[in-house]
N, C-alpha and C. Protein backbone atom coordinates (compact mmCIF):
# COMPACT_ATOMS: atom_id res chain seq x y z
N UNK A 1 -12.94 -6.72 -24.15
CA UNK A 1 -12.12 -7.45 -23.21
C UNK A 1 -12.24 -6.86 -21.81
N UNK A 2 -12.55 -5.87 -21.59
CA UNK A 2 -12.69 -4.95 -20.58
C UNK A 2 -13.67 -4.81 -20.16
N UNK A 3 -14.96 -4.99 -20.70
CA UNK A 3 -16.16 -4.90 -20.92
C UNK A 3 -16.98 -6.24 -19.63
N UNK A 4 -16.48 -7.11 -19.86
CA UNK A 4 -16.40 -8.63 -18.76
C UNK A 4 -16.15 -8.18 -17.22
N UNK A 5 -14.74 -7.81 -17.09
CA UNK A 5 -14.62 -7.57 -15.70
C UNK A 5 -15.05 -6.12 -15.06
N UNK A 6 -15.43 -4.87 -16.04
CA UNK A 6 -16.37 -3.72 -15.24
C UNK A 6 -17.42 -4.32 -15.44
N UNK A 7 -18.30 -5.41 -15.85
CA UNK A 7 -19.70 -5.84 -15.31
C UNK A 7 -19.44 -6.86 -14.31
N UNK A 8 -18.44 -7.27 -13.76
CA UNK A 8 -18.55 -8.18 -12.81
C UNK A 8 -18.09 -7.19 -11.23
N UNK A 9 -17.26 -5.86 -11.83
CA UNK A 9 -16.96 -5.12 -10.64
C UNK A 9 -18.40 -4.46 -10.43
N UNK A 10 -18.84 -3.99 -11.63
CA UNK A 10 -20.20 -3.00 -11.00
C UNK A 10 -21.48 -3.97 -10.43
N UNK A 11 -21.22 -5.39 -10.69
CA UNK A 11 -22.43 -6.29 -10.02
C UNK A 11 -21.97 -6.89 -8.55
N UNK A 12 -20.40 -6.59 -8.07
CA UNK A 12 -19.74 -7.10 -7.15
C UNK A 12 -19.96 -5.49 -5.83
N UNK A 13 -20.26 -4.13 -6.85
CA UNK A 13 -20.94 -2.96 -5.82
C UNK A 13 -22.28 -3.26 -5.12
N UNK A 14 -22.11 -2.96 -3.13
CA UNK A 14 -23.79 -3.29 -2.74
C UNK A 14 -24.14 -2.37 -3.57
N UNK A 15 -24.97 -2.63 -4.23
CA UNK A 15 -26.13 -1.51 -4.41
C UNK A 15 -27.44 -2.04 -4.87
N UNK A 16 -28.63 -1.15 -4.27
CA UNK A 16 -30.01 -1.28 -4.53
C UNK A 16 -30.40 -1.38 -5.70
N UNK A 17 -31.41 -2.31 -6.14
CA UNK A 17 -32.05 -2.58 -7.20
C UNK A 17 -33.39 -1.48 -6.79
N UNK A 18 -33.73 -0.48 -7.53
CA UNK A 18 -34.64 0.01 -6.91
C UNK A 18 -36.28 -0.86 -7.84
N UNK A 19 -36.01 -1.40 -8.91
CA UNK A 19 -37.05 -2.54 -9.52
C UNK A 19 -37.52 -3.75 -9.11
N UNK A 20 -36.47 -4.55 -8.07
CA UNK A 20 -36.45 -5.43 -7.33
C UNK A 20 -37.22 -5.22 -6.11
N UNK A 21 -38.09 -6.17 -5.34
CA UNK A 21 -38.59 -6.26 -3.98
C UNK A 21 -37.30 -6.00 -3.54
N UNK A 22 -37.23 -5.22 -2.15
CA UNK A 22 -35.75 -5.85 -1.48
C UNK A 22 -36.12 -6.60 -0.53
N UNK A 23 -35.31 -7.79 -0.61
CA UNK A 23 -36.24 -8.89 0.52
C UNK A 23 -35.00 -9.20 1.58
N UNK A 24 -35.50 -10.09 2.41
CA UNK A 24 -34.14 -10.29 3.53
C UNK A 24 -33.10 -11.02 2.84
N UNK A 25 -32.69 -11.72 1.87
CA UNK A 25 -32.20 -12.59 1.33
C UNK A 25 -31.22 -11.29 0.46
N UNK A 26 -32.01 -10.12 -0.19
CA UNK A 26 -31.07 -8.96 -0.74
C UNK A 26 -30.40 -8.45 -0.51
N UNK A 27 -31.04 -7.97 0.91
CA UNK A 27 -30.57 -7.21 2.16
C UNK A 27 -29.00 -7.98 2.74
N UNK A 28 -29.55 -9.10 2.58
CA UNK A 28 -28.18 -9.80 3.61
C UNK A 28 -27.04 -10.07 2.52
N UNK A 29 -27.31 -9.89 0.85
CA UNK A 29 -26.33 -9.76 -0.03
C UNK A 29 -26.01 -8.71 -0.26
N UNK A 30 -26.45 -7.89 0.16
CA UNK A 30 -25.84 -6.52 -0.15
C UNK A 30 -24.80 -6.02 0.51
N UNK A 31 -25.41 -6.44 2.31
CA UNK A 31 -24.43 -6.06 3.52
C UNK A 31 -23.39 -6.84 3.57
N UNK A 32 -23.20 -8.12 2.92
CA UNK A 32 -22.33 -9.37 2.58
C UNK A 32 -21.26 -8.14 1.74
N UNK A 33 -21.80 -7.93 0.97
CA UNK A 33 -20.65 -7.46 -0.33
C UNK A 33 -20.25 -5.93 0.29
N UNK A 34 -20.87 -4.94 1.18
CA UNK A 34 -20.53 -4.11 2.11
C UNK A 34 -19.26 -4.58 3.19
N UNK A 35 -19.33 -5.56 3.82
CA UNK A 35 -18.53 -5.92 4.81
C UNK A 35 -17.50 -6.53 4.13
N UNK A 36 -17.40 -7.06 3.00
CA UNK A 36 -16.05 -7.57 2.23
C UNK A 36 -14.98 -6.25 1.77
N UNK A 37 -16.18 -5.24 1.60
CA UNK A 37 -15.21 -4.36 0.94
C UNK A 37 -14.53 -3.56 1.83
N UNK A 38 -15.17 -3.39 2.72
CA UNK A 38 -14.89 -2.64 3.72
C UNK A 38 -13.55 -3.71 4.67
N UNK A 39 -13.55 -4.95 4.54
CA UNK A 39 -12.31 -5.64 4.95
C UNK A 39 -11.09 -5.36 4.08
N UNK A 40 -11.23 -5.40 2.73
CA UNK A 40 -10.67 -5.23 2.07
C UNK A 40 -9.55 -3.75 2.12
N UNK A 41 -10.40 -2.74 2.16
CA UNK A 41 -10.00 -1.40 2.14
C UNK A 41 -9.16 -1.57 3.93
N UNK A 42 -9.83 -1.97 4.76
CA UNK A 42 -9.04 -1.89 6.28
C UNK A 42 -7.56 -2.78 6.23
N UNK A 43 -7.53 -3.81 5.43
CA UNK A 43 -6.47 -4.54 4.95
C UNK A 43 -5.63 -3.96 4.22
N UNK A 44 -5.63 -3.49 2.88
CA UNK A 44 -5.01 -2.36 2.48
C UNK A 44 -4.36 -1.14 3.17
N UNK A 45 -5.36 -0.76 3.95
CA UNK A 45 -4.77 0.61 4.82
C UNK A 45 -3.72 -0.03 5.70
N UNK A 46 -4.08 -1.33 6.14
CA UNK A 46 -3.07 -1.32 7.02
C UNK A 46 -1.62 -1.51 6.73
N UNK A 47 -2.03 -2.45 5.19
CA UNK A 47 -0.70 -2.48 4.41
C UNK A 47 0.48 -1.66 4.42
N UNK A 48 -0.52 -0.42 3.84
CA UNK A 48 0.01 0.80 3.81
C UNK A 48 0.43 1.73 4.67
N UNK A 49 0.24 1.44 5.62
CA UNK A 49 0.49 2.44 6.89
C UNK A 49 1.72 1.25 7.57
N UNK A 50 1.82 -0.04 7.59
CA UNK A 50 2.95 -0.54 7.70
C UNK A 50 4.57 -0.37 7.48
N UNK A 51 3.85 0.21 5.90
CA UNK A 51 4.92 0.73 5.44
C UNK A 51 5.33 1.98 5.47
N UNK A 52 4.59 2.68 5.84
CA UNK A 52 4.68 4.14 6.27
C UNK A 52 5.55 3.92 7.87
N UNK A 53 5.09 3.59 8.53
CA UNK A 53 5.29 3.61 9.84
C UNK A 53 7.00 2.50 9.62
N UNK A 54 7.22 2.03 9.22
CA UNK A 54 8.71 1.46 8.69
C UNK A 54 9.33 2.77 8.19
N UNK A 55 9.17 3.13 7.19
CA UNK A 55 9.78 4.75 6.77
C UNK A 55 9.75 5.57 7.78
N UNK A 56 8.63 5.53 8.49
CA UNK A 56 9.12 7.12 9.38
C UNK A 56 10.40 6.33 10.28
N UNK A 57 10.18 5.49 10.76
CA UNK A 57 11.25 5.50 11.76
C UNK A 57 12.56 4.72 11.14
N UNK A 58 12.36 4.41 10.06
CA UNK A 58 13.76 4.86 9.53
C UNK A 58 14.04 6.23 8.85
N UNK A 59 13.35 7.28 9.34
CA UNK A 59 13.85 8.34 9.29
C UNK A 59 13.67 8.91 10.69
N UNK A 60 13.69 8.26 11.50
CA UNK A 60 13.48 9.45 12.92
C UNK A 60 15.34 8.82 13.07
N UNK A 61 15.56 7.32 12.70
CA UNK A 61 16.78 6.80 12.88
C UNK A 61 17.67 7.58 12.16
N UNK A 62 17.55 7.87 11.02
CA UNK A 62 18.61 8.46 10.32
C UNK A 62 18.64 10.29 10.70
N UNK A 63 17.56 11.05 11.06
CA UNK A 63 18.15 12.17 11.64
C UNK A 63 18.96 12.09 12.75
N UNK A 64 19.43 11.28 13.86
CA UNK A 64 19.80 10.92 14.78
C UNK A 64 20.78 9.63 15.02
N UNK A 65 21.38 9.30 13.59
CA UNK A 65 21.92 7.74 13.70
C UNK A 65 23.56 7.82 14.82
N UNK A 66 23.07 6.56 15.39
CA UNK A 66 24.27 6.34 16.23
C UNK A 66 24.14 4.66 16.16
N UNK A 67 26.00 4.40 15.98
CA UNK A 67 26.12 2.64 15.62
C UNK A 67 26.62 1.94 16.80
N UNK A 68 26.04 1.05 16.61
CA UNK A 68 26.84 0.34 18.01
C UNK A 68 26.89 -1.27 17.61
N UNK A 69 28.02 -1.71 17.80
CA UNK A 69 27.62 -3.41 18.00
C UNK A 69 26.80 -3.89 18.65
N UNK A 70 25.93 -5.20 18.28
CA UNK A 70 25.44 -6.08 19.37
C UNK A 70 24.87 -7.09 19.63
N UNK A 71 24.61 -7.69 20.83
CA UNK A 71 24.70 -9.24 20.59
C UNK A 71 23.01 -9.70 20.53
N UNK A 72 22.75 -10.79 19.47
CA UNK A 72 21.35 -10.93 19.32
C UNK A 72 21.23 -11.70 20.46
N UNK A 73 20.49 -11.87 21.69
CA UNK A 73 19.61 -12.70 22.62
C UNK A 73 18.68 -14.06 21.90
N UNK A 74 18.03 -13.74 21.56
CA UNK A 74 16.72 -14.52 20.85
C UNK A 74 16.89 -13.75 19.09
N UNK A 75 16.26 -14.98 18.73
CA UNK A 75 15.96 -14.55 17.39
C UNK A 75 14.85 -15.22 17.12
N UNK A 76 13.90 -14.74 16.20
CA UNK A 76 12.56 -15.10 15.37
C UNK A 76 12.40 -14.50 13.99
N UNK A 77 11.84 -14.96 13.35
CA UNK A 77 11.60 -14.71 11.89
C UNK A 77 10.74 -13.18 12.10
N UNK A 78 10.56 -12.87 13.09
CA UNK A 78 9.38 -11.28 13.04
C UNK A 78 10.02 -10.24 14.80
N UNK A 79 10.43 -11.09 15.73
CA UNK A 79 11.18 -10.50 16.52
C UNK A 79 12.13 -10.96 17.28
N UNK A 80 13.52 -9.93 17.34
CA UNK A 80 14.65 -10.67 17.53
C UNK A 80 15.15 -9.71 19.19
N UNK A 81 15.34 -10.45 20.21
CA UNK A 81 16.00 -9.26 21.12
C UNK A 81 17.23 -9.12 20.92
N UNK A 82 17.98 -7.50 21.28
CA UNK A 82 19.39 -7.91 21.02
C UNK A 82 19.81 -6.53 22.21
N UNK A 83 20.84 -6.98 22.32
CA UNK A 83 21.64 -5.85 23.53
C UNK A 83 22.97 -5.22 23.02
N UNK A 84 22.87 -3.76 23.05
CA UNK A 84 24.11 -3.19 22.57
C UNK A 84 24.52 -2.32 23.41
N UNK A 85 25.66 -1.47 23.46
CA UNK A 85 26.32 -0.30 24.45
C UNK A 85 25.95 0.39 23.63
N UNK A 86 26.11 1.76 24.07
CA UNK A 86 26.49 3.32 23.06
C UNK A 86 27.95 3.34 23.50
N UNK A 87 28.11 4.61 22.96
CA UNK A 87 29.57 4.78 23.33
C UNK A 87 29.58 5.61 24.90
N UNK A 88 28.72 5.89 24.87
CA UNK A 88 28.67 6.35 26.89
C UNK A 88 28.30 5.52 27.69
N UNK A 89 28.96 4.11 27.14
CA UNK A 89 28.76 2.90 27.83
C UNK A 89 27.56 2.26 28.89
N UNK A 90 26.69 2.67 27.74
CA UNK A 90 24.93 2.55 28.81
C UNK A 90 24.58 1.68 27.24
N UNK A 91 24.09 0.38 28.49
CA UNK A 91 23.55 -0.80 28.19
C UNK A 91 21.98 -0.99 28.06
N UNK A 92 21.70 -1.01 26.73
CA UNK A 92 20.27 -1.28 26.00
C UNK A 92 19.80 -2.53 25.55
N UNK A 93 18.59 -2.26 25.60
CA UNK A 93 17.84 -3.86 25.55
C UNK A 93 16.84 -3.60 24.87
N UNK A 94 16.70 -2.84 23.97
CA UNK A 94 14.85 -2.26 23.61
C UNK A 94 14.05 -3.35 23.64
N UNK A 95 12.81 -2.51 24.01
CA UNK A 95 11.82 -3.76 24.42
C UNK A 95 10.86 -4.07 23.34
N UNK A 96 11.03 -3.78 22.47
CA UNK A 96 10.67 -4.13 21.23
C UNK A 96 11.04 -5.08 20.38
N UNK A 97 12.30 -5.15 20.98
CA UNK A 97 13.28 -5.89 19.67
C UNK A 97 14.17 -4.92 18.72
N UNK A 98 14.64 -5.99 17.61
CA UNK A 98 15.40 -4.91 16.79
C UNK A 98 14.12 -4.76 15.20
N UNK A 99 14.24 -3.92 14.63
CA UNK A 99 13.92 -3.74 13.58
C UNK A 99 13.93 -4.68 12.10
N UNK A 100 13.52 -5.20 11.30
CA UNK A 100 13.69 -5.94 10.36
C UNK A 100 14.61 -7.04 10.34
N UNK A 101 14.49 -7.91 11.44
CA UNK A 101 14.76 -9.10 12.42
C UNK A 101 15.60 -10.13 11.59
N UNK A 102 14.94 -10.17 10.11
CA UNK A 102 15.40 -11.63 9.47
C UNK A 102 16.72 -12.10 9.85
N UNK A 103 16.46 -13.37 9.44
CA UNK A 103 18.06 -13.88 9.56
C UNK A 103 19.36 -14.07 10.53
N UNK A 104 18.74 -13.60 11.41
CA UNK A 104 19.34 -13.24 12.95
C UNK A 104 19.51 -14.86 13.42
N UNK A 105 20.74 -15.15 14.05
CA UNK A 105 20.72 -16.27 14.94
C UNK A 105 21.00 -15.71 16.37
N UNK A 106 20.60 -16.63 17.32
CA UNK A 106 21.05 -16.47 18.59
C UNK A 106 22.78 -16.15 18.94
N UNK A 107 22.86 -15.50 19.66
CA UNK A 107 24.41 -15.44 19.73
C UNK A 107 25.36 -14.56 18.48
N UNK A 108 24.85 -13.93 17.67
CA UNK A 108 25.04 -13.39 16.58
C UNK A 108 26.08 -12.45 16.83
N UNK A 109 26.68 -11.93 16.27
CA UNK A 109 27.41 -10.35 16.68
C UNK A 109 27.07 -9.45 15.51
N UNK A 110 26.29 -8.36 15.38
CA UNK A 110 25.35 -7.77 14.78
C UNK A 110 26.23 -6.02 14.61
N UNK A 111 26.12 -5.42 13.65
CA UNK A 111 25.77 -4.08 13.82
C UNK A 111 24.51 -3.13 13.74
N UNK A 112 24.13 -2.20 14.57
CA UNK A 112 23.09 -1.62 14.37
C UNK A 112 22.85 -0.24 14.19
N UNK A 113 22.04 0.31 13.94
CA UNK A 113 21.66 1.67 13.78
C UNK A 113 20.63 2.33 14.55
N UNK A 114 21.14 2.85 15.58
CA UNK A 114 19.45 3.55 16.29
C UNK A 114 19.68 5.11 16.77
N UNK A 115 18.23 5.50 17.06
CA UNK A 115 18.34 6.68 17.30
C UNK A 115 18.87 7.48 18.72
N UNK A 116 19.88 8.27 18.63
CA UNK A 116 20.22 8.54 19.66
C UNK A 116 19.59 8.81 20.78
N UNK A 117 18.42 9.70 20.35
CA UNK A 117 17.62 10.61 21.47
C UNK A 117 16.34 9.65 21.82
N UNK A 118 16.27 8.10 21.38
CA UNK A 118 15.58 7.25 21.16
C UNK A 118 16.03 5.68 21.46
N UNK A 119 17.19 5.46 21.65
CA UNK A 119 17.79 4.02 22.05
C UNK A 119 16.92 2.77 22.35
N UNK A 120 15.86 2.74 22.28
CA UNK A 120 15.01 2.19 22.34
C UNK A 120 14.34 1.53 20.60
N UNK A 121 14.90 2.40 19.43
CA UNK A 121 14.35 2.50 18.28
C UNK A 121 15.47 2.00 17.59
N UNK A 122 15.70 0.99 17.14
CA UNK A 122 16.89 0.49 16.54
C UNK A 122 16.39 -0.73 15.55
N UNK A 123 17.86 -0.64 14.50
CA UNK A 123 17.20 -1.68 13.55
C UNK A 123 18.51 -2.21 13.20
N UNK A 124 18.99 -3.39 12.21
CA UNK A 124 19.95 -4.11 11.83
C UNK A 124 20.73 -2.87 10.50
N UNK A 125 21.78 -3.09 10.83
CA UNK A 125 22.62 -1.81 9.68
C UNK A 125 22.45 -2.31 8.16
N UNK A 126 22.18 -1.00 7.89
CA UNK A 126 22.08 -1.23 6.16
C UNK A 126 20.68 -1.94 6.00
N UNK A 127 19.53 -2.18 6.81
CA UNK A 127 18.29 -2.61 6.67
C UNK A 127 17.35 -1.80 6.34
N UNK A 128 16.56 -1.12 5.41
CA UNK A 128 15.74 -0.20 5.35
C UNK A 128 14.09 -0.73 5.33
N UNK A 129 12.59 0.61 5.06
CA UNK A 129 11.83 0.08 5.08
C UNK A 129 11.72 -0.72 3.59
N UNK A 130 12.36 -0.90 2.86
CA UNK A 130 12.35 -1.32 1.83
C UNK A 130 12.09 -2.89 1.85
N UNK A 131 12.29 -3.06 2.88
CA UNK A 131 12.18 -4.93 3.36
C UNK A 131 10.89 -4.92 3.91
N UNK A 132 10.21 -3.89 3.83
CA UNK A 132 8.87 -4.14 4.56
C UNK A 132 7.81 -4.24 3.36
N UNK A 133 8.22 -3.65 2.21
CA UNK A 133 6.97 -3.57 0.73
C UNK A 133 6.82 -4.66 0.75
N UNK A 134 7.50 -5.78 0.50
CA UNK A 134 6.84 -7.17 0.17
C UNK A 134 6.14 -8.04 0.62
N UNK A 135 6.24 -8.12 2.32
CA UNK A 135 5.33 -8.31 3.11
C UNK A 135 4.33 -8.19 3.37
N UNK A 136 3.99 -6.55 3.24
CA UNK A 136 2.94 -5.37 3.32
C UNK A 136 2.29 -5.95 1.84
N UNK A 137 2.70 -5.85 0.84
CA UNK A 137 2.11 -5.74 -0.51
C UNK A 137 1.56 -7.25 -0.51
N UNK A 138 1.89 -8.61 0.04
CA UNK A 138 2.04 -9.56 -0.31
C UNK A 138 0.49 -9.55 0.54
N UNK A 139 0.27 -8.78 1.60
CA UNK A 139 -0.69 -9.19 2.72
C UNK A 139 -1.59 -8.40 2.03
N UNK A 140 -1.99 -7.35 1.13
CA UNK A 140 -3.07 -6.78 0.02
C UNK A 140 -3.27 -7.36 -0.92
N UNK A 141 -2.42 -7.67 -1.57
CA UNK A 141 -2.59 -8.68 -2.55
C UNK A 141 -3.40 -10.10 -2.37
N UNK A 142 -3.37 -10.61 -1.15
CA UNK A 142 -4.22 -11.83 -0.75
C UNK A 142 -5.14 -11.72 -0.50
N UNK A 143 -5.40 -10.05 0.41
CA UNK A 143 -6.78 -9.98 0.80
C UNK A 143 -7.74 -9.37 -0.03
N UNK A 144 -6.97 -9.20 -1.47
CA UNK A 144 -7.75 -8.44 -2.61
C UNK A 144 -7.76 -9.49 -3.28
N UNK A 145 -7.24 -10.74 -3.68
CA UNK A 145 -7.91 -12.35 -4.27
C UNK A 145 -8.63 -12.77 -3.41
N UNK A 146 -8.55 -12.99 -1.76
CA UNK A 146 -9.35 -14.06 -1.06
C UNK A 146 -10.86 -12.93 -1.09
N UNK A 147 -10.81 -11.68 -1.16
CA UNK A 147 -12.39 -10.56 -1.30
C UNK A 147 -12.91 -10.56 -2.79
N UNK A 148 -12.00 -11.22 -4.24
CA UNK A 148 -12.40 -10.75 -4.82
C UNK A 148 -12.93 -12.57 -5.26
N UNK A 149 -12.70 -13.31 -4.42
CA UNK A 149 -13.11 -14.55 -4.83
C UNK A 149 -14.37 -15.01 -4.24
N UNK A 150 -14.36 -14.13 -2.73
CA UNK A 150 -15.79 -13.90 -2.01
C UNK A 150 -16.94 -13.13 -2.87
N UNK A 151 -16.32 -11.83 -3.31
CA UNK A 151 -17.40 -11.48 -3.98
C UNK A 151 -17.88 -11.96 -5.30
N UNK A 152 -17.27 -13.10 -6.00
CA UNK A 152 -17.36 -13.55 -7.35
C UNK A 152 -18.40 -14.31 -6.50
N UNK A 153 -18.62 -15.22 -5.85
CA UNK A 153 -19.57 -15.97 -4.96
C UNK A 153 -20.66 -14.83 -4.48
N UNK A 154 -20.49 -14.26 -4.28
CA UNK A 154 -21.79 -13.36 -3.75
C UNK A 154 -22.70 -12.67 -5.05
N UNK A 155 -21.71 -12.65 -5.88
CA UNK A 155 -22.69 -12.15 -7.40
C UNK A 155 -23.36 -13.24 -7.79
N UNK A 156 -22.36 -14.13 -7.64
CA UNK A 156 -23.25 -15.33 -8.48
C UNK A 156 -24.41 -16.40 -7.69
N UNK A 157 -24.45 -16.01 -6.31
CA UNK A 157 -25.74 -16.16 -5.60
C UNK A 157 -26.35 -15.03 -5.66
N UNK A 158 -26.43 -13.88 -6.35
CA UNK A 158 -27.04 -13.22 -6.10
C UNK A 158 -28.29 -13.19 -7.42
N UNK A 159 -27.42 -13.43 -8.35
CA UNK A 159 -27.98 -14.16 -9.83
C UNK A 159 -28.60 -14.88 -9.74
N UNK A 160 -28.32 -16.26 -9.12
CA UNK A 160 -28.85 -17.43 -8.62
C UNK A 160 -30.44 -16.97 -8.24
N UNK A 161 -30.15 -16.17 -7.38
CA UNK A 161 -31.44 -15.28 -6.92
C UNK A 161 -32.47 -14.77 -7.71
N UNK A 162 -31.83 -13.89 -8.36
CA UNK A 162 -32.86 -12.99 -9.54
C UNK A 162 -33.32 -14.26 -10.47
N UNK A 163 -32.73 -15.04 -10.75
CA UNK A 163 -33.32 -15.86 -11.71
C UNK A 163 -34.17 -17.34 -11.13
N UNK A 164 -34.29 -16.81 -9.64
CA UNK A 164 -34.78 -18.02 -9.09
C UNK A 164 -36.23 -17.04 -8.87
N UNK A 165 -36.37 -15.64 -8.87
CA UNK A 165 -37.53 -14.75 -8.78
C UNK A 165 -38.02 -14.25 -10.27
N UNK A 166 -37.35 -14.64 -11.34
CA UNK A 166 -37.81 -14.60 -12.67
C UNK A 166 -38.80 -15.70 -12.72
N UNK A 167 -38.47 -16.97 -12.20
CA UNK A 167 -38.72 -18.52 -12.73
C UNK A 167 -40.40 -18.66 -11.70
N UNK A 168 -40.44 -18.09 -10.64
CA UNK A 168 -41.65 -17.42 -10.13
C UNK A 168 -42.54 -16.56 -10.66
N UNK A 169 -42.21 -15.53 -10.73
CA UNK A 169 -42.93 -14.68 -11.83
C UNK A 169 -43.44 -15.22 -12.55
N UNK A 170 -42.52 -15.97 -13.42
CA UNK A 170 -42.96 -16.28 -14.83
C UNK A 170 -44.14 -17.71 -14.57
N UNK A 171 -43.92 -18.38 -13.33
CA UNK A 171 -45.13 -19.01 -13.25
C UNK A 171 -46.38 -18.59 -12.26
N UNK A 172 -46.29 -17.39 -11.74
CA UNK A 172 -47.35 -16.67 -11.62
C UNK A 172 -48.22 -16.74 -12.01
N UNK A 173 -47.78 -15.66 -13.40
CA UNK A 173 -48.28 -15.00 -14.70
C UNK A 173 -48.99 -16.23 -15.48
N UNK A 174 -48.36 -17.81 -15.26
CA UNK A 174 -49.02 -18.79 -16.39
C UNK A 174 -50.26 -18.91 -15.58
């Protein structure tokens, strides 16, 4: 059962036939199945470092948390502006937006969490990076079906191939 998909992963690796001519037609399937994987893996990383970079700064927030009310400006499904006081009555606007945005309407009255020594770094209260895995995971997950559906196509032209240089051979030889 297992046996099926490690011969379709080890025929989906570039690698040299060293028995085969390598011709331009090899060459350009090989670097084909090189550049998929290599999208693949840059897609992933970024996944992952999404979510990293969500964790750290909900931890640069939580060594430093300070709450403040405040009012959302704009809202969007990915960035929301919003304006709050501290309690030393200095008025913020980060130019970023707020942190894990969802659900936000215009005009909202919000609580938030940001970093003191950082007011600029703020996110919606009680929001962690935990709202970021599914996103992140959802965006690897696609680009590891839409690469692994490319490379099912690249094996099987590549087959296409070998057996289109068998069917030569073999009338060579007659």
């Amino acid at each position: 059962m297992i046996a099926r998909p490690l011969a379709l992963l080890k025929s989906a690796l570039p690698r040299r036939n060293p028995d085969v001519v390598d011709t331009t037609q090899r060459k350009l399937l090989r670097w084909s199945k090189c550049a998929v994987w290599i999208l693949i893996g840059l897609v992933t990383l970024q996944s992952v470092l999404l979510v990293a970079g969500a964790w750290r700064n909900d931890r640069q927030i939580e060594r430093n948390m300070g709450v403040a009310q405040a009012e959302v400006l704009s809202a969007g499904p990915r960035r929301s502006t919003i304006e709050f006081v501290t309690p030393d009555r200095v008025t913020y606007r980060p130019e970023l937006g707020v942190l894990y945005p969802s659900e936000l309407a215009e005009g909202m009255r919000i609580y938030v969490e940001y970093d003191r020594s950082d007011p600029d770094l703020v996110r919606v209260q009680h929001r962690t990076a935990a709202l970021a895995i599914i996103p992140a995971g959802s965006i690897a997950v696609v680009a590891w079906l839409i690469g692994g559906l490319v490379l099912t196509g690249l094996v099987v032209l590549e087959r296409r191939l070998a057996q289109v240089d068998i069917n030569l051979d073999s009338q060579l030889l007659s």
